[in-house]
C-alpha cells in the first residue's frame, strides 16, 4: 500500500526544515500545481475503450450499459470499479483527514488542495508564489480559503492573466491563471493588491490596472462569501463600490435581510440523474400521444416540454429549439435559433429535446403557472449579455436553467420589477465583475445589488411593469402570466398601458386573456433602452458613468456596428437616460 499510494509526510521527509518546535517551514514555496477535478467522469473514462457507452443518450442509459459490462467485458468492468473506488478514497481522505480545512468544499480540484498545502509548509518569515486558476479567489467552494488569507494578512498580491497571447504556449488561449503571492504569518500584509484580465506580464506596470481592495470593500460587495470581485480597472472597482453603497445585496445572509423572500432551485430535473423521466418525440408518438403546440397530449394525460438553457434569452422564452446530434456524444443537444418570422408568430413554441409527464412537474412546483428563470452557464468573453433572465410557461426545466422563487406576496407586478432590474445593463455590468468562471451561481445572484420591493413607488411600477410585460408576453403559452398581471391592475389600466402596443389579432385559444404582443425588434430595443435608462438613474449613475458602462460591452457594440453602422444601444440608452432625467 505504501508503494501504491506513495505515502509522504513533510515533517519526516524534511525534518531539519520543520524542526523549530513546529514553527519551521520553507523560506520560499514556488509552484504551478496541477488543475484537475477529482471526479471520475464516465464519458471520459469510456471514450476510447467503449465509445458506445460514452455516447449513450443520457446517464440512465449509460448506467445500464455499464452494468452489462460485468457480463460482457468483466476486465473493463473491474477496471471501472477500481477507478471509481480509487477516486472515492482520495476524495474521502482529503475531506476527512482535517489537513485541508478550507479547500475541500464542494467539488474538489487539485489546485485548491495545493494552495492550502503551500500555506501549511511556509515558514513564518517566508513567501509563497503559486500559479492557480482565478477561481481560488472567486469560486464559492474556495470562499473560506480566500477570506482566511485576507483576514490573516497573508495575501500579498493576486494578479490574474488571460492566456490569450500564449504566455503558456501549450495551454488553451481561453484559460485564466493567477499569480498568487502569500506571506508567512510573522509579517501580515496591509491591503492586498489586485489586477485582472491582463494579457502580458508588462501589464503589471500599468497603475490603472492595479488597485487594492480592503476587507471592508469585500464585505460591502460580497458580504455572504467574501469572495473576490473581478475588476478590469481601478475605475471599475470604484464604480462598483458606488453602486453597492446605493443599493443593498439581494439576500444578505450575514444580517438575514431578504426583502424579496427569495429562494433558488437548480432546475426541476437533473439532466443526468432524472433522465429516466424523460421521453423523446419518437417515444411519445409511438405511444399514441399527439403534439399540441409544444406539449404531447393523449386523452387527459399531458407531457410538458423540458426547457434547457439554450432555449432562453433575456425577456425571451423562445430563443431557440434543441436539435439532437447523435454524432457528438459529449454535446448532443444543438441550438436552433428562433427566426424572426417564428418570433413574429404568437403561436410558435420552441421544440425541446425531451418531454416530462405533467404530474412530475406538479410534484416540484405545485400549481405555479409561470416561472422566473436564468441561464446557469454563461461567459463574459463570448456572450453579448451575461445575466439572462426570462419568464417560462409551466413546463419541465432542466438543471442548466436556474429558477428564482419570490415570496408569494410579491405577485406578478413586483416579479416584473425584479426581472427588469436583473436584466438591466447596470446589473449585467456588476455580474461581469463577479463571474470568475462559466456558471452564474446562486451565491453570485444573492450578492447582486437589487432594489428591494419597497423601493418601487406606484409611479415606478407603472413605468416598469408594462415594458417588461410587453417584452415578455410575446406568445400565447404565457397567458397565465399575462392574466396574473391583468388581475392585479385591472382592465382599465391594462388598456391604458397598452393602447398603442401592437398585439396579435389571432383568436385566443380558449381564454379571455388579452392577446400577446407582436415581436417588433425596433420597438423592443426602445423598451429595453427605457428600462436601462431608468435603472441607471435609480443606481445614481451620472451620464458619464453610464456611458463608461456601455463601453464595457464590446460584443453588443460590435453587433450593433455590424448591423446598424453605429453603437445604437449606447445612443438609445443615453437618450432614454437624458429624457428621464
Coordinates of C-alpha atoms in Angstrom, one line a residue:
X1 CA 0.0 0.0 0.0
X2 CA 2.8 2.4 0.8
X3 CA 4.3 1.8 -2.6
X4 CA 0.9 2.0 -4.4
X5 CA -0.2 5.3 -2.7
X6 CA 3.3 6.8 -2.2
X7 CA 2.8 7.8 1.4
X8 CA 4.5 11.1 2.1
X9 CA 4.9 13.2 5.3
X10 CA 6.5 16.6 5.0
X11 CA 8.0 16.6 8.6
X12 CA 9.5 13.2 8.1
X13 CA 10.9 14.0 4.6
X14 CA 12.3 17.4 5.7
X15 CA 13.0 17.1 9.4
X16 CA 15.5 20.0 9.5
X17 CA 13.1 22.4 7.8
X18 CA 10.3 21.7 10.2
X19 CA 12.4 21.2 13.3
X20 CA 11.8 24.6 15.0
X21 CA 9.2 23.4 17.5
X22 CA 6.5 23.3 14.8
X23 CA 7.4 26.9 13.8
X24 CA 9.5 25.9 10.8
X25 CA 8.8 25.7 7.2
X26 CA 10.2 26.7 3.8
X27 CA 11.5 30.2 3.2
X28 CA 10.3 30.0 -0.4
X29 CA 7.4 27.9 -1.8
X30 CA 7.0 28.1 -5.6
X31 CA 4.5 26.1 -7.5
X32 CA 2.4 25.6 -10.7
X33 CA 0.2 22.8 -9.3
X34 CA -2.0 20.6 -11.4
X35 CA -5.5 21.7 -12.2
X36 CA -7.5 18.5 -12.1
X37 CA -11.1 17.9 -10.9
X38 CA -11.1 14.9 -8.6
X39 CA -14.1 13.3 -10.2
X40 CA -14.4 10.2 -12.3
X41 CA -16.3 11.2 -15.4
X42 CA -17.9 8.2 -17.1
X43 CA -17.9 9.7 -20.6
X44 CA -14.2 10.4 -20.4
X45 CA -13.4 7.0 -18.9
X46 CA -15.1 5.1 -21.7
X47 CA -14.4 7.5 -24.6
X48 CA -11.6 5.3 -26.0
X49 CA -12.2 1.8 -24.5
X50 CA -16.0 1.7 -25.0
X51 CA -17.2 4.7 -27.1
X52 CA -20.7 3.2 -27.4
X53 CA -21.1 3.7 -23.6
X54 CA -19.6 7.2 -23.7
X55 CA -22.1 8.2 -26.4
X56 CA -25.2 7.0 -24.6
X57 CA -28.1 9.4 -24.9
X58 CA -28.3 10.1 -21.1
X59 CA -27.0 8.9 -17.8
X60 CA -29.7 6.3 -17.2
X61 CA -28.9 4.6 -20.5
X62 CA -25.1 4.8 -19.8
X63 CA -25.6 3.2 -16.3
X64 CA -27.5 0.3 -17.8
X65 CA -24.7 -0.2 -20.3
X66 CA -22.0 -0.1 -17.6
X67 CA -23.9 -2.7 -15.6
X68 CA -24.0 -5.0 -18.6
X69 CA -20.2 -4.9 -18.7
X70 CA -20.0 -7.2 -15.7
X71 CA -21.2 -10.0 -18.1
X72 CA -19.9 -8.9 -21.5
X73 CA -16.4 -7.4 -20.5
X74 CA -15.6 -8.2 -16.9
X75 CA -12.0 -6.9 -17.2
X76 CA -13.1 -3.5 -18.3
X77 CA -15.9 -3.5 -15.7
X78 CA -13.4 -4.3 -12.9
X79 CA -11.1 -1.6 -14.1
X80 CA -14.0 0.9 -13.9
X81 CA -15.0 -0.3 -10.4
X82 CA -11.3 0.1 -9.3
X83 CA -11.1 3.6 -10.7
X84 CA -14.4 4.5 -9.0
X85 CA -13.1 3.2 -5.7
X86 CA -9.8 5.0 -6.0
X87 CA -11.4 8.3 -6.8
X88 CA -13.8 7.9 -3.8
X89 CA -10.9 7.0 -1.4
X90 CA -8.9 10.0 -2.5
X91 CA -11.9 12.3 -2.0
X92 CA -12.6 10.7 1.3
X93 CA -9.1 11.2 2.6
X94 CA -8.9 14.9 1.5
X95 CA -12.2 15.7 3.1
X96 CA -11.9 13.7 6.3
X97 CA -8.2 13.9 7.2
X98 CA -8.5 17.5 8.5
X99 CA -5.4 18.6 6.7
X100 CA -7.2 20.9 4.2
X101 CA -10.0 22.6 6.2
X102 CA -10.6 25.5 3.7
X103 CA -10.1 23.9 0.3
X104 CA -12.3 20.8 0.4
X105 CA -15.7 22.4 0.0
X106 CA -17.8 21.3 -3.0
X107 CA -16.2 19.6 -6.0
X108 CA -12.5 19.0 -5.3
X109 CA -9.8 20.3 -7.5
X110 CA -6.1 19.6 -7.0
X111 CA -5.1 23.3 -7.4
X112 CA -7.1 24.3 -4.3
X113 CA -5.5 21.4 -2.3
X114 CA -2.0 22.5 -3.3
X115 CA -2.9 26.1 -2.5
X116 CA -3.8 25.0 1.1
X117 CA -0.6 23.0 1.3
X118 CA 1.5 26.0 0.2
X119 CA 0.3 27.8 3.3
X120 CA 1.0 24.8 5.6
X121 CA 4.6 24.4 4.7
X122 CA 5.5 28.1 4.6
X123 CA 7.8 29.5 7.2
X124 CA 6.5 32.4 9.3
X125 CA 9.1 34.7 7.6
X126 CA 8.6 33.1 4.1
X127 CA 6.9 33.9 0.9
X128 CA 4.9 31.6 -1.4
X129 CA 4.2 32.2 -5.1
X130 CA 1.8 29.8 -6.9
X131 CA 0.1 29.8 -10.3
X132 CA -3.6 28.8 -9.9
X133 CA -6.9 29.5 -11.6
X134 CA -8.8 32.6 -11.0
X135 CA -11.4 30.5 -9.1
X136 CA -9.2 30.3 -6.0
X137 CA -10.4 33.8 -5.2
X138 CA -13.8 33.9 -6.9
X139 CA -15.4 30.4 -6.6
X140 CA -17.9 29.6 -3.9
X141 CA -16.1 26.4 -2.9
X142 CA -12.9 28.4 -2.1
X143 CA -14.6 31.2 -0.2
X144 CA -13.3 30.2 3.2
X145 CA -9.8 29.9 2.0
X146 CA -9.8 33.3 0.3
X147 CA -11.5 35.0 3.2
X148 CA -8.9 33.5 5.6
X149 CA -5.8 34.6 3.7
X150 CA -7.2 38.1 3.5
X151 CA -8.2 38.2 7.2
X152 CA -4.9 36.8 8.3
X153 CA -3.0 39.3 6.2
X154 CA -1.2 36.5 4.3
X155 CA -2.4 37.6 0.8
X156 CA 0.2 40.0 -0.7
X157 CA -1.0 40.2 -4.3
X158 CA -3.3 38.5 -6.8
X159 CA -2.6 39.1 -10.5
X160 CA -4.9 37.5 -13.0
X161 CA -3.7 36.9 -16.6
X162 CA -5.5 35.6 -19.6
X163 CA -3.6 33.2 -21.8
X164 CA -4.9 34.9 -25.0
X165 CA -1.4 35.8 -26.2
X166 CA 0.1 32.4 -25.3
X167 CA 2.1 33.1 -22.2
X168 CA 1.8 29.3 -21.7
X169 CA 2.1 28.0 -25.3
X170 CA 0.7 24.6 -24.6
X171 CA -2.4 25.8 -22.7
X172 CA -5.8 26.8 -24.3
X173 CA -5.9 30.5 -25.0
X174 CA -9.2 31.0 -23.1
X175 CA -7.7 29.9 -19.8
X176 CA -7.1 32.4 -17.0
X177 CA -4.4 31.9 -14.4
X178 CA -3.5 34.0 -11.3
X179 CA -0.1 34.8 -9.9
X180 CA -0.8 34.5 -6.2
X181 CA 1.7 35.6 -3.6
X182 CA 1.3 34.8 0.1
X183 CA 3.3 36.0 3.1
X184 CA 4.2 34.0 6.2
X185 CA 2.3 34.6 9.4
X186 CA 5.1 36.6 11.0
X187 CA 4.6 39.5 8.6
X188 CA 0.9 40.3 8.0
X189 CA 0.4 42.5 4.9
X190 CA -1.7 45.6 4.5
X191 CA -4.4 45.7 1.9
X192 CA -3.5 43.3 -0.9
X193 CA -3.0 44.4 -4.5
X194 CA -5.1 43.0 -7.4
X195 CA -5.1 43.1 -11.2
X196 CA -7.3 41.2 -13.6
X197 CA -7.6 40.3 -17.2
X198 CA -4.0 41.2 -18.1
X199 CA -2.7 39.5 -21.3
X200 CA 1.0 40.0 -20.7
X201 CA 3.4 40.4 -17.8
X202 CA 4.1 44.0 -18.8
X203 CA 0.5 45.0 -18.0
X204 CA 1.6 44.9 -14.3
X205 CA 3.4 48.2 -14.9
X206 CA 0.1 49.9 -15.6
X207 CA -1.0 51.7 -12.5
X208 CA -4.6 51.9 -13.7
X209 CA -4.8 48.1 -13.9
X210 CA -3.6 47.6 -10.3
X211 CA -5.6 48.5 -7.3
X212 CA -6.1 47.5 -3.6
X213 CA -9.2 46.0 -2.1
X214 CA -9.8 46.3 1.7
X215 CA -11.7 43.8 3.9
X216 CA -14.4 46.5 4.1
X217 CA -14.7 46.5 0.3
X218 CA -15.0 42.7 0.1
X219 CA -17.7 42.8 2.8
X220 CA -19.6 45.5 1.0
X221 CA -19.6 43.8 -2.4
X222 CA -19.7 40.1 -1.4
X223 CA -20.9 40.1 2.2
X224 CA -22.1 36.4 2.2
X225 CA -18.9 34.8 0.8
X226 CA -16.1 37.4 1.0
X227 CA -15.0 36.1 -2.4
X228 CA -13.1 38.5 -4.7
X229 CA -14.9 40.6 -7.3
X230 CA -13.1 40.8 -10.7
X231 CA -12.3 44.3 -12.0
X232 CA -10.8 45.3 -15.3
X233 CA -9.5 48.6 -14.0
X234 CA -9.3 50.8 -10.9
X235 CA -12.3 52.7 -12.3
X236 CA -14.4 49.5 -12.3
X237 CA -13.6 49.0 -8.7
X238 CA -14.6 52.5 -7.7
X239 CA -17.8 52.4 -9.8
X240 CA -18.9 49.1 -8.3
X241 CA -18.3 50.4 -4.8
X242 CA -20.6 53.3 -5.6
X243 CA -23.3 51.1 -6.9
X244 CA -23.2 48.9 -3.7
X245 CA -23.4 52.0 -1.5
X246 CA -26.7 52.9 -3.2
X247 CA -28.3 49.5 -3.3
X248 CA -28.1 46.5 -0.9
X249 CA -27.5 43.0 -2.0
X250 CA -30.4 40.8 -2.9
X251 CA -30.1 38.5 0.1
X252 CA -27.7 39.3 2.9
X253 CA -27.1 36.0 4.7
X254 CA -25.0 37.7 7.4
X255 CA -27.8 40.1 8.5
X256 CA -30.7 37.9 7.4
X257 CA -32.1 40.6 5.2
X258 CA -34.1 39.0 2.3
X259 CA -36.8 41.5 1.4
X260 CA -37.9 39.5 -1.7
X261 CA -38.2 36.3 0.3
X262 CA -36.1 34.8 -2.4
X263 CA -35.1 31.2 -2.9
X264 CA -33.4 29.3 -5.7
X265 CA -33.5 25.9 -7.3
X266 CA -31.2 24.5 -10.0
X267 CA -34.0 23.5 -12.4
X268 CA -36.7 21.0 -11.7
X269 CA -35.0 17.9 -13.2
X270 CA -31.3 16.9 -13.3
X271 CA -30.4 16.2 -16.9
X272 CA -28.4 13.1 -15.8
X273 CA -29.9 11.6 -12.7
X274 CA -33.6 12.3 -13.7
X275 CA -33.1 11.1 -17.3
X276 CA -35.3 8.1 -16.6
X277 CA -38.3 10.5 -16.5
X278 CA -37.5 12.0 -19.9
X279 CA -39.3 10.9 -23.1
X280 CA -38.4 11.7 -26.7
X281 CA -40.6 12.8 -29.5
X282 CA -40.4 9.4 -31.1
X283 CA -41.3 7.5 -27.9
X284 CA -44.4 9.6 -27.2
X285 CA -45.6 9.4 -30.8
X286 CA -45.2 5.6 -30.7
X287 CA -47.4 5.6 -27.5
X288 CA -50.2 7.5 -29.3
X289 CA -49.6 11.0 -27.9
X290 CA -50.3 13.9 -30.2
X291 CA -48.2 17.1 -30.3
X292 CA -50.3 20.2 -29.4
X293 CA -48.1 23.3 -29.6
X294 CA -45.1 22.0 -27.7
X295 CA -46.9 19.6 -25.4
X296 CA -47.8 16.0 -26.1
X297 CA -51.4 15.1 -25.2
X298 CA -53.3 11.8 -25.1
X299 CA -56.8 12.0 -23.5
X300 CA -56.3 13.7 -20.2
X301 CA -52.6 13.0 -20.0
X302 CA -50.1 15.7 -20.8
X303 CA -46.3 15.7 -21.3
X304 CA -44.7 19.1 -20.9
X305 CA -41.6 20.3 -22.7
X306 CA -38.3 20.1 -20.8
X307 CA -36.6 23.5 -21.1
X308 CA -32.8 23.7 -21.4
X309 CA -30.7 26.9 -21.1
X310 CA -30.0 27.1 -24.8
X311 CA -33.8 27.7 -25.3
X312 CA -33.9 31.0 -23.4
X313 CA -32.5 34.5 -23.5
X314 CA -33.2 37.9 -21.8
X315 CA -37.0 38.5 -21.9
X316 CA -37.3 35.6 -24.3
X317 CA -38.6 32.1 -23.6
X318 CA -38.5 31.2 -27.3
X319 CA -34.8 32.0 -28.1
X320 CA -34.2 28.6 -29.6
X321 CA -35.1 25.0 -30.1
X322 CA -33.0 21.9 -29.5
X323 CA -31.9 19.5 -32.2
X324 CA -30.2 16.2 -31.3
X325 CA -26.9 15.5 -32.8
X326 CA -26.1 11.8 -32.1
X327 CA -22.7 12.0 -33.7
X328 CA -21.4 14.2 -30.8
X329 CA -21.6 12.1 -27.6
X330 CA -20.3 15.0 -25.4
X331 CA -22.7 17.6 -26.8
X332 CA -25.8 16.0 -28.3
X333 CA -28.2 19.0 -28.0
X334 CA -27.6 21.7 -30.5
X335 CA -29.4 25.1 -30.5
X336 CA -31.6 26.0 -33.5
X337 CA -32.1 29.8 -33.1
X338 CA -35.7 31.0 -33.5
X339 CA -36.1 33.0 -36.7
X340 CA -37.6 36.5 -36.8
X341 CA -40.7 35.1 -38.6
X342 CA -41.1 32.5 -35.9
X343 CA -40.8 35.1 -33.2
X344 CA -43.4 37.1 -35.0
X345 CA -45.8 34.1 -34.8
X346 CA -47.6 34.3 -31.4
X347 CA -48.4 30.6 -31.7
X348 CA -44.8 29.4 -32.3
X349 CA -43.3 27.5 -29.4
X350 CA -39.7 26.1 -29.4
X351 CA -39.1 22.4 -29.7
X352 CA -37.4 20.7 -26.8
X353 CA -35.3 17.5 -26.8
X354 CA -37.3 15.8 -24.1
X355 CA -40.8 15.9 -22.5
X356 CA -41.8 15.2 -18.9
X357 CA -45.1 13.9 -17.5
X358 CA -47.1 16.8 -16.1
X359 CA -47.6 15.1 -12.6
X360 CA -43.9 15.0 -12.2
X361 CA -43.7 18.8 -12.8
X362 CA -46.6 19.3 -10.4
X363 CA -44.7 17.5 -7.7
X364 CA -42.0 20.1 -7.9
X365 CA -43.8 23.4 -8.5
X366 CA -47.4 22.8 -7.4
X367 CA -49.9 25.0 -9.1
X368 CA -47.4 27.6 -10.4
X369 CA -48.3 28.6 -13.9
X370 CA -45.1 30.5 -14.8
X371 CA -41.5 30.7 -13.6
X372 CA -38.7 33.2 -13.3
X373 CA -35.6 31.6 -14.7
X374 CA -32.0 32.3 -15.7
X375 CA -29.2 30.5 -17.6
X376 CA -26.7 28.8 -15.4
X377 CA -23.9 28.6 -18.0
X378 CA -22.7 32.0 -19.4
X379 CA -19.4 33.6 -20.4
X380 CA -18.3 37.2 -20.2
X381 CA -16.0 36.8 -23.2
X382 CA -18.3 35.3 -25.8
X383 CA -21.8 36.4 -24.8
X384 CA -23.2 39.9 -25.5
X385 CA -25.0 39.8 -22.2
X386 CA -24.1 37.7 -19.1
X387 CA -27.1 37.5 -16.9
X388 CA -30.1 36.1 -18.9
X389 CA -33.4 36.2 -17.1
X390 CA -36.7 35.2 -18.6
X391 CA -40.2 34.0 -17.7
X392 CA -41.1 30.5 -18.7
X393 CA -44.5 28.9 -19.0
X394 CA -45.4 26.0 -16.8
X395 CA -43.0 23.2 -18.0
X396 CA -40.3 20.9 -17.1
X397 CA -37.0 22.7 -16.5
X398 CA -33.5 21.0 -16.8
X399 CA -30.8 21.8 -14.3
X400 CA -28.9 24.0 -16.9
X401 CA -31.6 26.6 -16.0
X402 CA -31.8 28.1 -12.5
X403 CA -35.2 29.1 -11.1
X404 CA -36.0 32.1 -8.8
X405 CA -38.9 31.9 -6.4
X406 CA -40.1 35.1 -4.8
X407 CA -42.2 35.4 -1.7
X408 CA -45.8 34.7 -2.9
X409 CA -46.8 38.1 -1.6
X410 CA -44.6 39.5 -4.3
X411 CA -47.1 39.0 -7.1
X412 CA -46.8 39.5 -10.9
X413 CA -46.2 43.2 -10.9
X414 CA -43.3 43.0 -8.5
X415 CA -42.0 40.0 -10.4
X416 CA -41.8 42.2 -13.4
X417 CA -39.9 44.8 -11.5
X418 CA -37.4 42.1 -10.3
X419 CA -36.9 40.8 -13.9
X420 CA -36.5 44.4 -15.2
X421 CA -33.8 45.0 -12.6
X422 CA -31.8 41.8 -13.1
X423 CA -31.8 42.2 -16.9
X424 CA -30.7 45.8 -16.8
X425 CA -27.3 46.9 -18.2
X426 CA -26.1 48.1 -14.8
X427 CA -26.8 44.8 -13.1
X428 CA -25.2 42.9 -16.0
X429 CA -22.1 45.1 -15.6
X430 CA -21.9 44.1 -11.9
X431 CA -22.3 40.4 -12.8
X432 CA -19.3 40.7 -15.0
X433 CA -17.3 42.0 -12.1
X434 CA -18.1 38.8 -10.2
X435 CA -18.1 36.0 -12.7
X436 CA -14.8 34.1 -12.5
X437 CA -15.9 31.0 -14.4
X438 CA -18.8 29.9 -16.7
X439 CA -21.5 29.5 -14.1
X440 CA -23.9 32.2 -12.8
X441 CA -24.2 30.5 -9.4
X442 CA -26.8 31.3 -6.7
X443 CA -24.1 32.8 -4.5
X444 CA -23.4 35.4 -7.2
X445 CA -27.0 36.3 -7.7
X446 CA -27.7 36.5 -4.0
X447 CA -25.0 39.2 -3.8
X448 CA -26.1 41.3 -6.7
X449 CA -27.3 44.9 -5.9
X450 CA -31.0 44.5 -6.5
X451 CA -33.5 47.1 -5.3
X452 CA -35.9 45.8 -2.6
X453 CA -39.7 45.8 -3.3
X454 CA -40.3 48.9 -1.1
X455 CA -38.1 50.9 -3.4
X456 CA -40.8 50.8 -6.1
X457 CA -43.3 53.6 -5.9
X458 CA -46.6 53.4 -7.8
X459 CA -45.2 55.6 -10.5
X460 CA -42.1 53.4 -10.9
X461 CA -44.2 50.3 -11.2
X462 CA -46.4 52.0 -13.8
X463 CA -43.2 52.7 -15.8
X464 CA -41.5 49.3 -15.5
X465 CA -44.3 46.7 -15.5
X466 CA -45.9 47.5 -18.9
X467 CA -42.5 47.5 -20.5
X468 CA -41.5 44.1 -19.0
X469 CA -44.9 42.6 -19.8
X470 CA -44.7 43.7 -23.5
X471 CA -41.1 42.4 -23.8
X472 CA -42.1 39.1 -22.2
X473 CA -45.6 38.2 -23.3
X474 CA -45.0 37.5 -27.0
X475 CA -46.7 34.1 -27.3
X476 CA -49.9 32.5 -26.2
X477 CA -48.1 30.0 -23.9
X478 CA -47.5 32.8 -21.3
X479 CA -51.2 33.6 -21.0
X480 CA -51.2 32.7 -17.3
X481 CA -48.5 35.3 -16.6
X482 CA -50.5 38.0 -18.5
X483 CA -53.7 37.0 -16.7
X484 CA -52.0 37.4 -13.3
X485 CA -50.8 40.9 -14.2
X486 CA -54.3 41.8 -15.6
X487 CA -56.0 40.6 -12.5
X488 CA -53.8 42.8 -10.3
X489 CA -54.0 46.0 -12.4
X490 CA -57.5 45.8 -13.8
X491 CA -58.7 46.1 -17.4
X492 CA -58.8 49.9 -17.4
X493 CA -55.1 50.2 -16.5
X494 CA -54.1 47.4 -18.9
X495 CA -56.0 49.2 -21.7
X496 CA -54.3 52.5 -20.8
X497 CA -50.8 50.9 -20.6
X498 CA -51.1 49.2 -24.0
X499 CA -53.3 51.5 -26.0
X500 CA -50.6 51.9 -28.7
X501 CA -48.9 48.5 -28.4
X502 CA -49.2 46.1 -31.4
X503 CA -50.9 42.8 -30.4
X504 CA -51.7 39.6 -32.3
X505 CA -55.1 39.5 -33.9
X506 CA -55.4 35.7 -34.0
X507 CA -58.2 34.1 -31.9
X508 CA -57.0 33.4 -28.4
X509 CA -57.0 29.6 -27.6
X510 CA -59.8 29.1 -25.0
X511 CA -59.2 32.2 -23.0
X512 CA -60.3 35.8 -22.4
X513 CA -56.7 37.0 -21.7
X514 CA -55.6 39.8 -23.9
X515 CA -53.6 38.8 -26.9
X516 CA -49.8 38.6 -26.8
X517 CA -47.7 41.4 -28.1
X518 CA -46.2 41.4 -31.6
X519 CA -42.4 40.8 -31.7
X520 CA -41.1 44.1 -33.1
X521 CA -37.3 44.4 -33.0
X522 CA -37.3 48.2 -33.2
X523 CA -39.9 48.7 -30.5
X524 CA -38.3 46.1 -28.2
X525 CA -35.0 48.0 -28.5
X526 CA -36.7 51.2 -27.4
X527 CA -38.5 49.5 -24.5
X528 CA -35.2 48.0 -23.2
X529 CA -33.4 51.3 -23.6
X530 CA -36.0 53.0 -21.5
X531 CA -35.7 50.4 -18.7
X532 CA -31.9 50.6 -18.8
X533 CA -32.1 54.4 -18.6
X534 CA -34.4 54.3 -15.7
X535 CA -32.3 51.8 -13.7
X536 CA -29.2 53.9 -14.3
X537 CA -30.9 56.7 -12.6
X538 CA -32.0 54.5 -9.7
X539 CA -28.4 53.4 -9.2
X540 CA -27.4 57.0 -9.0
X541 CA -25.1 57.0 -12.1
X542 CA -24.0 60.1 -13.9
X543 CA -24.3 60.2 -17.7
X544 CA -20.5 59.8 -17.9
X545 CA -20.6 56.7 -15.7
X546 CA -23.4 55.2 -17.7
X547 CA -21.5 55.9 -20.9
X548 CA -18.5 54.1 -19.5
X549 CA -20.5 51.1 -18.5
X550 CA -22.0 50.8 -22.0
X551 CA -18.4 50.8 -23.4
X552 CA -17.7 47.7 -21.4
X553 CA -20.0 45.6 -23.6
X554 CA -17.8 45.1 -26.7
X555 CA -19.9 42.4 -28.2
X556 CA -23.0 44.5 -28.0
X557 CA -21.1 47.3 -29.7
X558 CA -19.6 45.0 -32.4
X559 CA -23.0 43.5 -33.3
X560 CA -24.7 47.0 -33.4
X561 CA -22.0 48.4 -35.6
X562 CA -22.2 45.5 -38.0
X563 CA -26.0 45.7 -38.3
X564 CA -26.7 49.5 -37.9
X565 CA -23.3 51.2 -38.6
X566 CA -23.3 52.7 -35.1
X567 CA -23.3 51.6 -31.5
X568 CA -27.1 52.0 -31.5
X569 CA -27.7 50.5 -28.0
X570 CA -25.5 53.2 -26.4
X571 CA -27.1 56.0 -28.2
X572 CA -30.6 54.8 -27.4
X573 CA -29.9 54.2 -23.7
X574 CA -28.2 57.5 -23.2
X575 CA -31.1 59.3 -25.0
X576 CA -33.6 57.5 -22.7
X577 CA -31.4 58.4 -19.7
X578 CA -31.5 62.1 -20.6
X579 CA -35.2 62.1 -21.3
X580 CA -35.9 60.6 -17.9
X581 CA -33.5 63.0 -16.1

